[in-house]
Amino acid sequence: MTRLNAGRTLGVLRYNDAFGPRPYPLSQSGGAVKTQARFEIKYEQLLDAEGKPCVKQLPAFARDPEEMVKMYRAMSLTRAFDTRAIALQRTGKLGTYASCLGHEAAHVGVGAAMQEDDVLCPSYREYGAQFWRGVKPEEILLYWGGDERGNDFSGPRHDFPWCVPIATQTMYGAGAALAFKTRKEKRAVVAMLGDGGTSEGAFYEALNSAGAFQLPIVFVSVNNKWAISVPLAKQTRAETLAQKAIAAGIEGIQVDGNDIVAVRKVAEDALKRAREGKGPTLIEALTYRLSDHTTADDARRYRPDEEVEAARAVEPLRRTRKYLETLKAWDEDKQKALDAENKASIEASVKTYLDTPRQPVGAIFDYMYAELPELLREQRAEAERMEGEAHG
């Protein structure tokens, strides 16, 4: 394996005659090795850490101040929401919560690349993509507050709910993509997961199926370097996660996940190929988890402070704002106005969440069967009796 660089060959697949019939005669020296195929994994970055373009001409949307401001506003709302949600959890008003601090460009960039009729299969922290597609903050709070009505969220009705089991969303994402292909619909699926999810068997099965059937799906692995407390180096010996696409016979690309312009461009290209019947793509978005894995975690126990601070210096909101300033599309007054707007909007959502009446205990029996079996009818009656006694 060679060290990864943009556009360079990542590795060479060689044939060894110890496995299967020989494709050509052996030499007298005892063996022959022939290069069968070569592969590349490319790396995309369009804005550097200071928000300066890395290429002569950026994509059209990146040259449109209104579109860039729209994405920056979505990123800022996501970060403000994240901060408030953690505060709610710390004060006992929310259950365990999965922060997305540092992931804003990867999530919003993917959401901005999607069409309305595409399908999003999230894991459990892609709030930026969901906000972009119409999910309301109070619905996310309901979900993490233990109310499943939060999973019946706004936005496209065909998007899937949050998925806590790791990487299983890639499987039903592939199934949805197969349905689109069978029905000849010009739609695509985006299945998002973390770096830890790429170590799961479900991911490999979905990836292989997508390649074998040439499905219109884009897998986005947001590589934040840590699967809870397990660093990437202990998860895999692969130099990149993007190269896992090679074994499935599909496109694989690595992108700077803190560069919202590059993320959106790469995602748009992959989705376009998918809709045109040119097959799936695996995108590895390199970023960093600036927060704990969830509010049940303490990352200080396993991550060095200097690593976190180095990542904070290249975080996505700072980079995007600097680029907007070069476009003369942003300044400190606009930032203050946006901060105030986000605060008011989020507080309204928090109030809606806190004022939402709790469901009765019997609601847990409502949505599995058209008609409850006798055993569950008895359990429901017992649960309702106990609830009544608890409330006097």
PDB file of C-alpha atoms in Angstrom, residues 130-356:
ATOM      1  CA  GLN A 130     -32.570  16.608   8.923  1.00  0.00           C
ATOM      2  CA  PHE A 131     -33.053  20.305   9.690  1.00  0.00           C
ATOM      3  CA  TRP A 132     -32.264  21.039   6.052  1.00  0.00           C
ATOM      4  CA  ARG A 133     -34.977  18.561   5.034  1.00  0.00           C
ATOM      5  CA  GLY A 134     -37.607  20.013   7.359  1.00  0.00           C
ATOM      6  CA  VAL A 135     -37.326  18.167  10.666  1.00  0.00           C
ATOM      7  CA  LYS A 136     -38.191  20.451  13.618  1.00  0.00           C
ATOM      8  CA  PRO A 137     -35.934  20.849  16.679  1.00  0.00           C
ATOM      9  CA  GLU A 138     -38.785  20.008  19.063  1.00  0.00           C
ATOM     10  CA  GLU A 139     -39.225  16.658  17.317  1.00  0.00           C
ATOM     11  CA  ILE A 140     -35.595  15.757  17.938  1.00  0.00           C
ATOM     12  CA  LEU A 141     -36.004  16.758  21.581  1.00  0.00           C
ATOM     13  CA  LEU A 142     -39.111  14.596  21.874  1.00  0.00           C
ATOM     14  CA  TYR A 143     -37.191  11.602  20.568  1.00  0.00           C
ATOM     15  CA  TRP A 144     -34.267  12.023  22.971  1.00  0.00           C
ATOM     16  CA  GLY A 145     -36.777  12.729  25.714  1.00  0.00           C
ATOM     17  CA  GLY A 146     -38.059   9.181  25.291  1.00  0.00           C
ATOM     18  CA  ASP A 147     -41.180  10.001  23.277  1.00  0.00           C
ATOM     19  CA  GLU A 148     -41.399   7.984  20.062  1.00  0.00           C
ATOM     20  CA  ARG A 149     -43.670  10.612  18.536  1.00  0.00           C
ATOM     21  CA  GLY A 150     -40.443  12.464  17.845  1.00  0.00           C
ATOM     22  CA  ASN A 151     -39.650   9.801  15.265  1.00  0.00           C
ATOM     23  CA  ASP A 152     -42.808  10.770  13.361  1.00  0.00           C
ATOM     24  CA  PHE A 153     -41.022  13.901  12.278  1.00  0.00           C
ATOM     25  CA  SER A 154     -41.727  16.607   9.722  1.00  0.00           C
ATOM     26  CA  GLY A 155     -39.985  16.750   6.371  1.00  0.00           C
ATOM     27  CA  PRO A 156     -40.234  14.158   3.604  1.00  0.00           C
ATOM     28  CA  ARG A 157     -42.483  11.315   4.762  1.00  0.00           C
ATOM     29  CA  HIS A 158     -40.304   8.831   2.893  1.00  0.00           C
ATOM     30  CA  ASP A 159     -37.212   9.581   5.013  1.00  0.00           C
ATOM     31  CA  PHE A 160     -36.463   6.893   7.585  1.00  0.00           C
ATOM     32  CA  PRO A 161     -36.471   7.417  11.363  1.00  0.00           C
ATOM     33  CA  TRP A 162     -33.353   7.528  13.506  1.00  0.00           C
ATOM     34  CA  CYS A 163     -31.457   4.277  13.822  1.00  0.00           C
ATOM     35  CA  VAL A 164     -29.518   3.478  16.992  1.00  0.00           C
ATOM     36  CA  PRO A 165     -28.434  -0.108  16.099  1.00  0.00           C
ATOM     37  CA  ILE A 166     -25.132   0.458  14.338  1.00  0.00           C
ATOM     38  CA  ALA A 167     -25.137   0.329  10.509  1.00  0.00           C
ATOM     39  CA  THR A 168     -28.491  -1.436  10.112  1.00  0.00           C
ATOM     40  CA  GLN A 169     -29.780   1.634   8.274  1.00  0.00           C
ATOM     41  CA  THR A 170     -27.431   0.766   5.414  1.00  0.00           C
ATOM     42  CA  MET A 171     -29.335  -2.480   4.896  1.00  0.00           C
ATOM     43  CA  TYR A 172     -32.799  -1.012   4.566  1.00  0.00           C
ATOM     44  CA  GLY A 173     -31.278   1.867   2.625  1.00  0.00           C
ATOM     45  CA  ALA A 174     -30.081  -0.669   0.064  1.00  0.00           C
ATOM     46  CA  GLY A 175     -33.572  -2.174   0.063  1.00  0.00           C
ATOM     47  CA  ALA A 176     -35.157   1.199  -0.673  1.00  0.00           C
ATOM     48  CA  ALA A 177     -32.626   1.750  -3.463  1.00  0.00           C
ATOM     49  CA  LEU A 178     -33.519  -1.640  -4.942  1.00  0.00           C
ATOM     50  CA  ALA A 179     -37.181  -0.576  -4.959  1.00  0.00           C
ATOM     51  CA  PHE A 180     -36.302   2.624  -6.837  1.00  0.00           C
ATOM     52  CA  LYS A 181     -34.317   0.680  -9.414  1.00  0.00           C
ATOM     53  CA  THR A 182     -37.058  -1.921  -9.848  1.00  0.00           C
ATOM     54  CA  ARG A 183     -39.677   0.804 -10.339  1.00  0.00           C
ATOM     55  CA  LYS A 184     -37.317   2.776 -12.632  1.00  0.00           C
ATOM     56  CA  GLU A 185     -37.607   5.876 -10.454  1.00  0.00           C
ATOM     57  CA  LYS A 186     -34.953   8.583 -10.792  1.00  0.00           C
ATOM     58  CA  ARG A 187     -34.362   8.761  -7.051  1.00  0.00           C
ATOM     59  CA  ALA A 188     -31.479   7.931  -4.757  1.00  0.00           C
ATOM     60  CA  VAL A 189     -30.872   6.922  -1.144  1.00  0.00           C
ATOM     61  CA  VAL A 190     -28.351   8.401   1.269  1.00  0.00           C
ATOM     62  CA  ALA A 191     -27.361   6.104   4.158  1.00  0.00           C
ATOM     63  CA  MET A 192     -25.248   7.867   6.781  1.00  0.00           C
ATOM     64  CA  LEU A 193     -23.092   6.196   9.407  1.00  0.00           C
ATOM     65  CA  GLY A 194     -20.010   6.749  11.513  1.00  0.00           C
ATOM     66  CA  ASP A 195     -16.552   5.272  11.113  1.00  0.00           C
ATOM     67  CA  GLY A 196     -17.407   2.573  13.662  1.00  0.00           C
ATOM     68  CA  GLY A 197     -20.353   1.518  11.513  1.00  0.00           C
ATOM     69  CA  THR A 198     -17.996   0.511   8.704  1.00  0.00           C
ATOM     70  CA  SER A 199     -16.693  -2.287  10.943  1.00  0.00           C
ATOM     71  CA  GLU A 200     -20.141  -3.899  11.141  1.00  0.00           C
ATOM     72  CA  GLY A 201     -21.211  -6.867   9.055  1.00  0.00           C
ATOM     73  CA  ALA A 202     -24.442  -5.100   8.088  1.00  0.00           C
ATOM     74  CA  PHE A 203     -22.414  -2.391   6.359  1.00  0.00           C
ATOM     75  CA  TYR A 204     -20.432  -4.886   4.289  1.00  0.00           C
ATOM     76  CA  GLU A 205     -23.582  -6.746   3.281  1.00  0.00           C
ATOM     77  CA  ALA A 206     -25.275  -3.531   2.210  1.00  0.00           C
ATOM     78  CA  LEU A 207     -22.170  -2.375   0.342  1.00  0.00           C
ATOM     79  CA  ASN A 208     -21.845  -5.688  -1.474  1.00  0.00           C
ATOM     80  CA  SER A 209     -25.528  -5.768  -2.390  1.00  0.00           C
ATOM     81  CA  ALA A 210     -25.361  -2.200  -3.659  1.00  0.00           C
ATOM     82  CA  GLY A 211     -22.424  -3.076  -5.884  1.00  0.00           C
ATOM     83  CA  ALA A 212     -23.812  -6.375  -7.123  1.00  0.00           C
ATOM     84  CA  PHE A 213     -27.162  -4.853  -8.079  1.00  0.00           C
ATOM     85  CA  GLN A 214     -25.810  -1.406  -9.042  1.00  0.00           C
ATOM     86  CA  LEU A 215     -28.219   0.326  -6.699  1.00  0.00           C
ATOM     87  CA  PRO A 216     -28.883   4.085  -6.570  1.00  0.00           C
ATOM     88  CA  ILE A 217     -27.475   4.612  -3.081  1.00  0.00           C
ATOM     89  CA  VAL A 218     -24.756   6.786  -1.572  1.00  0.00           C
ATOM     90  CA  PHE A 219     -23.149   5.622   1.664  1.00  0.00           C
ATOM     91  CA  VAL A 220     -21.681   8.489   3.705  1.00  0.00           C
ATOM     92  CA  SER A 221     -19.324   7.510   6.501  1.00  0.00           C
ATOM     93  CA  VAL A 222     -18.684  10.533   8.704  1.00  0.00           C
ATOM     94  CA  ASN A 223     -15.277   9.567  10.028  1.00  0.00           C
ATOM     95  CA  ASN A 224     -14.839  11.438  13.322  1.00  0.00           C
ATOM     96  CA  LYS A 225     -11.850   9.280  14.314  1.00  0.00           C
ATOM     97  CA  TRP A 226     -13.506   7.622  17.322  1.00  0.00           C
ATOM     98  CA  ALA A 227     -16.084   4.820  17.636  1.00  0.00           C
ATOM     99  CA  ILE A 228     -17.017   5.798  21.180  1.00  0.00           C
ATOM    100  CA  SER A 229     -13.647   5.122  22.883  1.00  0.00           C
ATOM    101  CA  VAL A 230     -12.090   3.033  20.085  1.00  0.00           C
ATOM    102  CA  PRO A 231      -9.707   5.027  17.857  1.00  0.00           C
ATOM    103  CA  LEU A 232      -9.754   4.492  14.119  1.00  0.00           C
ATOM    104  CA  ALA A 233      -6.326   2.822  14.174  1.00  0.00           C
ATOM    105  CA  LYS A 234      -7.769  -0.003  16.285  1.00  0.00           C
ATOM    106  CA  GLN A 235     -10.862  -0.411  14.122  1.00  0.00           C
ATOM    107  CA  THR A 236      -9.184  -1.178  10.810  1.00  0.00           C
ATOM    108  CA  ARG A 237      -5.841  -1.572   9.072  1.00  0.00           C
ATOM    109  CA  ALA A 238      -7.212   0.145   5.962  1.00  0.00           C
ATOM    110  CA  GLU A 239      -5.524   3.444   5.142  1.00  0.00           C
ATOM    111  CA  THR A 240      -8.923   4.912   4.322  1.00  0.00           C
ATOM    112  CA  LEU A 241     -12.523   3.893   4.881  1.00  0.00           C
ATOM    113  CA  ALA A 242     -13.291   4.931   1.316  1.00  0.00           C
ATOM    114  CA  GLN A 243     -11.185   2.054  -0.017  1.00  0.00           C
ATOM    115  CA  LYS A 244     -13.707  -0.414   1.406  1.00  0.00           C
ATOM    116  CA  ALA A 245     -15.710   0.425  -1.706  1.00  0.00           C
ATOM    117  CA  ILE A 246     -13.126  -1.325  -3.872  1.00  0.00           C
ATOM    118  CA  ALA A 247     -14.073  -4.842  -2.752  1.00  0.00           C
ATOM    119  CA  ALA A 248     -17.718  -4.086  -3.589  1.00  0.00           C
ATOM    120  CA  GLY A 249     -16.826  -2.827  -7.047  1.00  0.00           C
ATOM    121  CA  ILE A 250     -18.158   0.667  -6.442  1.00  0.00           C
ATOM    122  CA  GLU A 251     -16.837   4.225  -6.351  1.00  0.00           C
ATOM    123  CA  GLY A 252     -15.029   5.346  -3.212  1.00  0.00           C
ATOM    124  CA  ILE A 253     -13.881   8.866  -2.399  1.00  0.00           C
ATOM    125  CA  GLN A 254     -12.538  10.696   0.618  1.00  0.00           C
ATOM    126  CA  VAL A 255     -13.538  14.298   1.329  1.00  0.00           C
ATOM    127  CA  ASP A 256     -12.628  16.949   3.882  1.00  0.00           C
ATOM    128  CA  GLY A 257     -15.695  16.718   6.086  1.00  0.00           C
ATOM    129  CA  ASN A 258     -15.074  20.182   7.569  1.00  0.00           C
ATOM    130  CA  ASP A 259     -15.298  21.738   4.098  1.00  0.00           C
ATOM    131  CA  ILE A 260     -18.995  22.161   3.342  1.00  0.00           C
ATOM    132  CA  VAL A 261     -18.313  23.095  -0.268  1.00  0.00           C
ATOM    133  CA  ALA A 262     -16.373  19.901  -0.928  1.00  0.00           C
ATOM    134  CA  VAL A 263     -18.900  17.745   0.931  1.00  0.00           C
ATOM    135  CA  ARG A 264     -21.827  19.106  -1.050  1.00  0.00           C
ATOM    136  CA  LYS A 265     -19.958  18.847  -4.365  1.00  0.00           C
ATOM    137  CA  VAL A 266     -18.911  15.238  -3.779  1.00  0.00           C
ATOM    138  CA  ALA A 267     -22.400  14.288  -2.571  1.00  0.00           C
ATOM    139  CA  GLU A 268     -24.088  15.999  -5.538  1.00  0.00           C
ATOM    140  CA  ASP A 269     -21.832  14.151  -7.979  1.00  0.00           C
ATOM    141  CA  ALA A 270     -22.466  10.796  -6.287  1.00  0.00           C
ATOM    142  CA  LEU A 271     -26.235  11.328  -6.162  1.00  0.00           C
ATOM    143  CA  LYS A 272     -26.312  12.348  -9.815  1.00  0.00           C
ATOM    144  CA  ARG A 273     -24.487   9.151 -10.803  1.00  0.00           C
ATOM    145  CA  ALA A 274     -26.866   7.108  -8.673  1.00  0.00           C
ATOM    146  CA  ARG A 275     -29.983   8.637 -10.227  1.00  0.00           C
ATOM    147  CA  GLU A 276     -28.551   8.095 -13.707  1.00  0.00           C
ATOM    148  CA  GLY A 277     -28.122   4.370 -13.058  1.00  0.00           C
ATOM    149  CA  LYS A 278     -24.326   4.523 -12.764  1.00  0.00           C
ATOM    150  CA  GLY A 279     -24.213   2.797  -9.411  1.00  0.00           C
ATOM    151  CA  PRO A 280     -23.463   3.509  -5.757  1.00  0.00           C
ATOM    152  CA  THR A 281     -20.698   5.472  -4.045  1.00  0.00           C
ATOM    153  CA  LEU A 282     -19.022   5.320  -0.660  1.00  0.00           C
ATOM    154  CA  ILE A 283     -18.026   8.756   0.637  1.00  0.00           C
ATOM    155  CA  GLU A 284     -15.709   9.047   3.618  1.00  0.00           C
ATOM    156  CA  ALA A 285     -16.083  12.508   5.175  1.00  0.00           C
ATOM    157  CA  LEU A 286     -13.093  13.235   7.405  1.00  0.00           C
ATOM    158  CA  THR A 287     -13.998  15.318  10.436  1.00  0.00           C
ATOM    159  CA  TYR A 288     -13.624  15.158  14.208  1.00  0.00           C
ATOM    160  CA  ARG A 289     -16.005  14.648  17.100  1.00  0.00           C
ATOM    161  CA  LEU A 290     -15.424  17.719  19.259  1.00  0.00           C
ATOM    162  CA  SER A 291     -17.875  16.457  21.875  1.00  0.00           C
ATOM    163  CA  ASP A 292     -18.335  13.301  23.900  1.00  0.00           C
ATOM    164  CA  HIS A 293     -19.838  10.386  21.983  1.00  0.00           C
ATOM    165  CA  THR A 294     -23.082  10.954  23.878  1.00  0.00           C
ATOM    166  CA  THR A 295     -23.946  12.621  27.171  1.00  0.00           C
ATOM    167  CA  ALA A 296     -23.361   9.203  28.778  1.00  0.00           C
ATOM    168  CA  ASP A 297     -19.700   9.346  27.728  1.00  0.00           C
ATOM    169  CA  ASP A 298     -16.638  11.185  29.046  1.00  0.00           C
ATOM    170  CA  ALA A 299     -14.158  11.494  26.185  1.00  0.00           C
ATOM    171  CA  ARG A 300     -11.542  13.075  28.469  1.00  0.00           C
ATOM    172  CA  ARG A 301     -10.806   9.584  29.741  1.00  0.00           C
ATOM    173  CA  TYR A 302      -9.460   8.384  26.402  1.00  0.00           C
ATOM    174  CA  ARG A 303      -8.632  11.408  24.198  1.00  0.00           C
ATOM    175  CA  PRO A 304      -5.673  13.740  24.690  1.00  0.00           C
ATOM    176  CA  ASP A 305      -6.600  17.403  25.069  1.00  0.00           C
ATOM    177  CA  GLU A 306      -4.093  18.487  22.431  1.00  0.00           C
ATOM    178  CA  GLU A 307      -5.811  16.296  19.821  1.00  0.00           C
ATOM    179  CA  VAL A 308      -9.156  17.938  20.509  1.00  0.00           C
ATOM    180  CA  GLU A 309      -7.695  21.440  20.432  1.00  0.00           C
ATOM    181  CA  ALA A 310      -5.938  20.759  17.122  1.00  0.00           C
ATOM    182  CA  ALA A 311      -9.258  19.624  15.645  1.00  0.00           C
ATOM    183  CA  ARG A 312     -11.063  22.664  17.047  1.00  0.00           C
ATOM    184  CA  ALA A 313      -8.691  24.922  15.099  1.00  0.00           C
ATOM    185  CA  VAL A 314     -10.018  23.555  11.774  1.00  0.00           C
ATOM    186  CA  GLU A 315     -13.691  23.137  12.734  1.00  0.00           C
ATOM    187  CA  PRO A 316     -16.291  23.775  10.003  1.00  0.00           C
ATOM    188  CA  LEU A 317     -18.223  26.870  11.141  1.00  0.00           C
ATOM    189  CA  ARG A 318     -15.098  28.979  11.485  1.00  0.00           C
ATOM    190  CA  ARG A 319     -13.943  27.946   8.011  1.00  0.00           C
ATOM    191  CA  THR A 320     -17.298  28.648   6.382  1.00  0.00           C
ATOM    192  CA  ARG A 321     -17.636  32.038   8.044  1.00  0.00           C
ATOM    193  CA  LYS A 322     -14.187  33.094   6.857  1.00  0.00           C
ATOM    194  CA  TYR A 323     -15.157  32.167   3.298  1.00  0.00           C
ATOM    195  CA  LEU A 324     -18.392  34.155   3.582  1.00  0.00           C
ATOM    196  CA  GLU A 325     -16.406  37.158   4.759  1.00  0.00           C
ATOM    197  CA  THR A 326     -14.287  36.991   1.597  1.00  0.00           C
ATOM    198  CA  LEU A 327     -17.548  37.095  -0.384  1.00  0.00           C
ATOM    199  CA  LYS A 328     -18.566  40.228   1.593  1.00  0.00           C
ATOM    200  CA  ALA A 329     -21.638  38.240   2.634  1.00  0.00           C
ATOM    201  CA  TRP A 330     -21.045  38.140   6.401  1.00  0.00           C
ATOM    202  CA  ASP A 331     -19.906  40.333   9.255  1.00  0.00           C
ATOM    203  CA  GLU A 332     -20.108  40.587  13.037  1.00  0.00           C
ATOM    204  CA  ASP A 333     -23.483  42.372  13.024  1.00  0.00           C
ATOM    205  CA  LYS A 334     -25.025  39.616  10.935  1.00  0.00           C
ATOM    206  CA  GLN A 335     -23.529  37.040  13.280  1.00  0.00           C
ATOM    207  CA  LYS A 336     -25.039  38.700  16.330  1.00  0.00           C
ATOM    208  CA  ALA A 337     -28.427  38.869  14.629  1.00  0.00           C
ATOM    209  CA  LEU A 338     -28.206  35.189  13.667  1.00  0.00           C
ATOM    210  CA  ASP A 339     -27.215  34.167  17.190  1.00  0.00           C
ATOM    211  CA  ALA A 340     -30.224  36.002  18.606  1.00  0.00           C
ATOM    212  CA  GLU A 341     -32.524  34.480  15.994  1.00  0.00           C
ATOM    213  CA  ASN A 342     -31.260  30.965  16.706  1.00  0.00           C
ATOM    214  CA  LYS A 343     -31.647  31.447  20.449  1.00  0.00           C
ATOM    215  CA  ALA A 344     -35.253  32.616  20.112  1.00  0.00           C
ATOM    216  CA  SER A 345     -36.135  29.843  17.684  1.00  0.00           C
ATOM    217  CA  ILE A 346     -34.597  27.121  19.821  1.00  0.00           C
ATOM    218  CA  GLU A 347     -36.195  28.390  23.025  1.00  0.00           C
ATOM    219  CA  ALA A 348     -39.577  28.250  21.288  1.00  0.00           C
ATOM    220  CA  SER A 349     -38.852  24.644  20.315  1.00  0.00           C
ATOM    221  CA  VAL A 350     -37.760  23.820  23.868  1.00  0.00           C
ATOM    222  CA  LYS A 351     -41.009  25.250  25.202  1.00  0.00           C
ATOM    223  CA  THR A 352     -43.035  23.200  22.735  1.00  0.00           C
ATOM    224  CA  TYR A 353     -41.131  20.087  23.806  1.00  0.00           C
ATOM    225  CA  LEU A 354     -41.512  20.710  27.526  1.00  0.00           C
ATOM    226  CA  ASP A 355     -45.205  21.606  27.155  1.00  0.00           C
ATOM    227  CA  THR A 356     -46.046  18.467  25.169  1.00  0.00           C
TER     228      THR A 356
END
